[in-house]
Amino acid sequence: MPEPKELVESAIAKALANLDEALVELEKIPAFDARSAAFVAHALNNYLTVMSGTVQLVLMRLANHPDDELRVWLEGTQHATNLMARLVGQLTNTASLADAPFRLESFDLPTLVQRACAYFQRGADRKAIRVAADPAAGIPPVWADRVAVAAILDNLVSNAIKYSPRGTVIHVQVRADGDWVVCAVRDSGPGLSPEDQAKLFQRGVRLTPRPTAGEPSMGYGLAVAKELVDGLGGQIWCESAVGQGSCFAFRLPAKGDTAQRSVPAPVDSPPGSG
């Protein structure tokens, strides 16, 4: 079994590696805009959540460690992480996506889904949750903003992990539906009452269910996801019942014969099937 000091060094090294990766991605953003601020804020929030959880686990392992100074360092790191999480929360709350431009392109949604599932599996392992990508065959490319869709997946999959019990499976399915491509994230969580479903996708609204491992929840993720889906001319909806889990799904335009086209208007009513 690794020594406590080795565990600390390993946790810090992993956190630094994740931060370096995030900084590389930030350099790819050509200019600041409101949409970029929302994406970065949500990515930072996920990083800080992982960092805080890692420090907490290390502190538990070092409960009887003879070096008190080591605990002081870790507790200071946890305090600073919590303060930064509050600032990131404020940035998420104020970032507006309404007037932000999209960069439309044709891309393969199942590939993006598989990458997102692989990324979130690392965090899901702490709750013995499996994140399974279940794409159907013959799915056409979507015509959307790749970064925006990644942010939508980020919100839905991270929420599913937060509210799912230990040892369950989260299914992320992709299928074709006429001129659309549908992506659905299905969990085995507590489900949502009709009253909670009526409040979905509103900024700052916290619903009755609570994260199953004490994870933070600011009540903005679903609202951000809806703004992005609406901006891309798609639609997002939820199918749920108390005690039966939840399925959050969104659909985006499939790539047609035209090489470029403007973003279509959002549809007004949910599709007949989900």
XYZ file of C-alpha atoms in Angstrom:
274
model
C 0.000 0.000 0.000
C 1.426 3.446 -0.904
C 2.694 5.645 1.904
C 0.510 8.679 2.846
C 3.139 11.056 1.498
C 3.113 9.211 -1.828
C -0.681 9.494 -1.950
C -0.472 13.240 -1.429
C 2.211 13.634 -4.088
C 0.200 11.538 -6.526
C -3.018 13.530 -5.915
C -1.211 16.850 -6.400
C 0.493 15.595 -9.567
C -2.834 14.509 -11.044
C -4.439 17.830 -10.164
C -1.596 19.755 -11.779
C -1.824 17.591 -14.899
C -5.565 18.300 -15.160
C -4.936 22.013 -14.695
C -2.249 22.018 -17.395
C -4.680 20.302 -19.755
C -7.343 22.923 -19.004
C -4.881 25.747 -19.672
C -3.974 24.233 -23.045
C -7.655 24.146 -23.975
C -8.115 27.748 -22.829
C -5.398 28.858 -25.235
C -7.501 27.513 -28.101
C -10.280 30.029 -27.386
C -9.601 32.836 -29.907
C -11.337 35.636 -28.022
C -13.303 36.246 -24.875
C -17.059 36.115 -25.135
C -19.917 35.367 -22.758
C -20.321 31.819 -24.001
C -16.640 31.079 -23.421
C -16.975 32.413 -19.875
C -19.814 29.993 -19.165
C -17.896 27.042 -20.616
C -14.740 27.866 -18.673
C -16.689 28.449 -15.454
C -18.371 25.064 -15.678
C -15.100 23.277 -16.535
C -13.357 24.955 -13.612
C -16.215 23.992 -11.310
C -15.813 20.328 -12.275
C -12.053 20.534 -11.712
C -12.502 22.160 -8.314
C -15.068 19.542 -7.301
C -12.609 16.746 -8.128
C -9.797 18.607 -6.351
C -11.864 19.180 -3.208
C -12.996 15.565 -3.111
C -9.432 14.312 -3.564
C -8.109 16.482 -0.747
C -10.929 15.323 1.526
C -10.138 11.665 0.831
C -6.427 12.218 1.476
C -7.233 13.989 4.750
C -9.291 10.994 5.846
C -6.426 8.632 5.027
C -4.023 10.826 6.991
C -6.235 11.173 10.064
C -3.591 9.550 12.290
C -0.509 10.817 10.491
C 2.165 12.080 12.928
C 3.033 15.135 10.823
C 0.432 17.775 11.801
C 1.910 20.255 9.339
C 0.892 18.008 6.454
C -2.752 18.222 7.525
C -2.482 22.006 7.838
C -1.235 22.234 4.249
C -4.043 20.036 2.965
C -6.713 21.873 4.944
C -5.408 25.139 3.532
C -5.634 23.693 0.029
C -9.210 22.589 0.656
C -10.169 26.014 2.020
C -8.668 27.783 -1.011
C -10.432 25.349 -3.344
C -13.788 26.044 -1.684
C -13.274 29.800 -1.977
C -12.414 29.478 -5.662
C -15.506 27.317 -6.203
C -17.659 30.147 -4.826
C -16.081 32.621 -7.248
C -16.594 30.242 -10.159
C -20.210 29.855 -9.068
C -20.677 33.606 -9.272
C -19.176 33.629 -12.767
C -21.550 30.869 -13.831
C -24.495 32.785 -12.391
C -23.738 35.981 -14.303
C -22.489 34.587 -17.636
C -25.069 35.142 -20.372
C -25.306 32.947 -23.461
C -28.139 34.743 -25.194
C -26.111 36.821 -27.647
C -23.001 34.641 -27.939
C -22.131 33.495 -31.480
C -21.872 29.811 -32.352
C -19.272 28.209 -34.610
C -21.290 25.697 -36.604
C -19.698 22.627 -38.152
C -20.494 19.036 -39.056
C -19.247 16.438 -36.573
C -19.918 12.968 -35.212
C -21.968 13.119 -31.992
C -21.351 9.478 -30.897
C -17.598 10.138 -30.870
C -18.093 13.213 -28.687
C -20.361 11.189 -26.372
C -17.818 8.386 -26.001
C -15.097 10.881 -25.090
C -17.352 12.573 -22.535
C -18.263 9.225 -20.943
C -14.590 8.233 -20.713
C -13.766 11.562 -19.056
C -16.551 11.380 -16.471
C -15.898 7.723 -15.699
C -12.920 8.798 -13.598
C -15.151 10.779 -11.270
C -17.918 8.162 -11.338
C -15.493 5.500 -10.119
C -15.554 7.097 -6.670
C -19.221 6.066 -6.401
C -18.785 2.739 -8.226
C -20.982 4.108 -11.035
C -20.505 3.009 -14.642
C -21.042 5.561 -17.422
C -21.960 3.634 -20.576
C -22.091 5.104 -24.086
C -24.793 3.343 -26.119
C -24.797 4.758 -29.666
C -27.070 3.274 -32.309
C -25.829 2.432 -35.796
C -26.114 4.674 -38.855
C -26.234 8.009 -37.044
C -25.660 11.013 -39.333
C -23.381 13.892 -38.339
C -24.946 16.829 -36.521
C -24.726 20.465 -37.596
C -23.901 22.329 -34.400
C -21.204 23.966 -32.293
C -18.877 21.221 -31.034
C -17.838 23.136 -27.891
C -21.437 24.001 -27.013
C -22.533 20.376 -27.370
C -19.623 19.252 -25.175
C -20.838 21.694 -22.513
C -24.387 20.304 -22.770
C -23.087 16.761 -22.275
C -20.916 17.988 -19.434
C -23.956 19.305 -17.577
C -26.188 16.292 -18.154
C -23.644 13.553 -17.417
C -22.189 15.289 -14.350
C -25.726 15.793 -12.992
C -26.539 12.122 -13.547
C -23.451 11.115 -11.552
C -24.304 13.546 -8.746
C -27.814 12.197 -8.222
C -27.247 8.486 -8.882
C -26.807 5.957 -6.061
C -23.606 3.958 -5.733
C -23.203 0.932 -7.938
C -25.653 1.995 -10.655
C -25.242 2.520 -14.408
C -25.766 5.728 -16.391
C -26.654 5.137 -20.033
C -25.866 7.799 -22.643
C -27.705 6.875 -25.833
C -27.481 8.441 -29.299
C -29.950 7.719 -32.095
C -31.209 9.176 -35.341
C -34.742 10.573 -35.501
C -35.622 11.825 -38.993
C -33.847 15.139 -39.543
C -32.574 15.111 -35.965
C -30.013 13.323 -33.834
C -31.140 12.600 -30.261
C -28.882 12.137 -27.255
C -30.377 10.845 -23.985
C -28.749 10.533 -20.546
C -30.621 8.037 -18.370
C -29.885 7.464 -14.677
C -31.240 5.357 -11.803
C -31.593 8.243 -9.391
C -34.564 9.269 -7.229
C -36.551 10.702 -10.141
C -38.435 13.980 -10.250
C -41.936 14.867 -9.133
C -44.247 16.825 -11.462
C -43.631 19.871 -9.240
C -39.854 19.602 -9.711
C -40.218 19.008 -13.449
C -42.202 22.234 -13.748
C -39.165 24.120 -12.373
C -36.563 22.505 -14.619
C -34.128 24.583 -16.714
C -34.526 27.740 -14.628
C -31.391 29.519 -13.428
C -30.604 29.174 -9.745
C -33.472 26.771 -8.991
C -32.597 23.809 -6.784
C -34.848 20.785 -6.951
C -35.942 18.370 -4.213
C -33.407 15.563 -4.900
C -29.969 16.034 -3.362
C -26.588 14.742 -4.584
C -25.958 11.265 -3.203
C -22.388 11.929 -2.019
C -22.658 15.531 -0.879
C -21.481 17.017 -4.165
C -22.087 20.766 -4.635
C -25.015 21.878 -6.787
C -25.509 25.504 -7.816
C -28.735 25.038 -9.793
C -27.403 26.515 -13.055
C -26.228 23.533 -15.088
C -29.568 22.598 -16.644
C -30.374 26.237 -17.392
C -27.070 26.636 -19.234
C -27.710 23.415 -21.157
C -31.151 24.637 -22.266
C -29.821 28.006 -23.406
C -27.198 26.246 -25.514
C -29.647 23.749 -27.026
C -32.132 26.521 -27.810
C -29.394 28.577 -29.425
C -28.508 25.648 -31.681
C -32.109 25.278 -32.833
C -32.658 22.072 -30.921
C -34.668 21.030 -27.905
C -34.057 19.561 -24.475
C -36.574 17.751 -22.279
C -36.890 15.396 -19.328
C -38.803 12.164 -18.752
C -38.972 11.152 -15.113
C -41.073 9.735 -12.304
C -40.382 9.568 -8.594
C -38.477 6.398 -7.758
C -37.848 5.537 -11.416
C -34.836 7.653 -12.327
C -34.638 10.424 -14.906
C -33.854 10.688 -18.592
C -32.635 14.065 -19.883
C -32.534 14.177 -23.660
C -31.767 16.758 -26.327
C -31.956 16.746 -30.085
C -29.948 18.645 -32.670
C -30.311 19.092 -36.442
C -28.659 16.407 -38.525
C -26.224 17.606 -41.181
C -28.131 18.005 -44.448
C -26.909 18.270 -48.028
C -26.205 21.979 -47.701
C -22.637 22.678 -46.634
C -23.597 25.631 -44.453
C -26.869 26.896 -43.080
C -28.070 29.194 -40.346
C -29.194 27.961 -36.955
C -32.870 26.889 -37.186
C -35.467 28.207 -34.772
C -36.024 26.060 -31.673
C -39.016 23.742 -31.794
C -41.912 24.663 -29.527
C -43.082 21.285 -28.226
C -41.322 18.078 -27.131
C -41.087 15.195 -29.582
C -43.543 12.398 -29.270
C -40.882 9.892 -28.239
C -37.782 10.200 -26.114
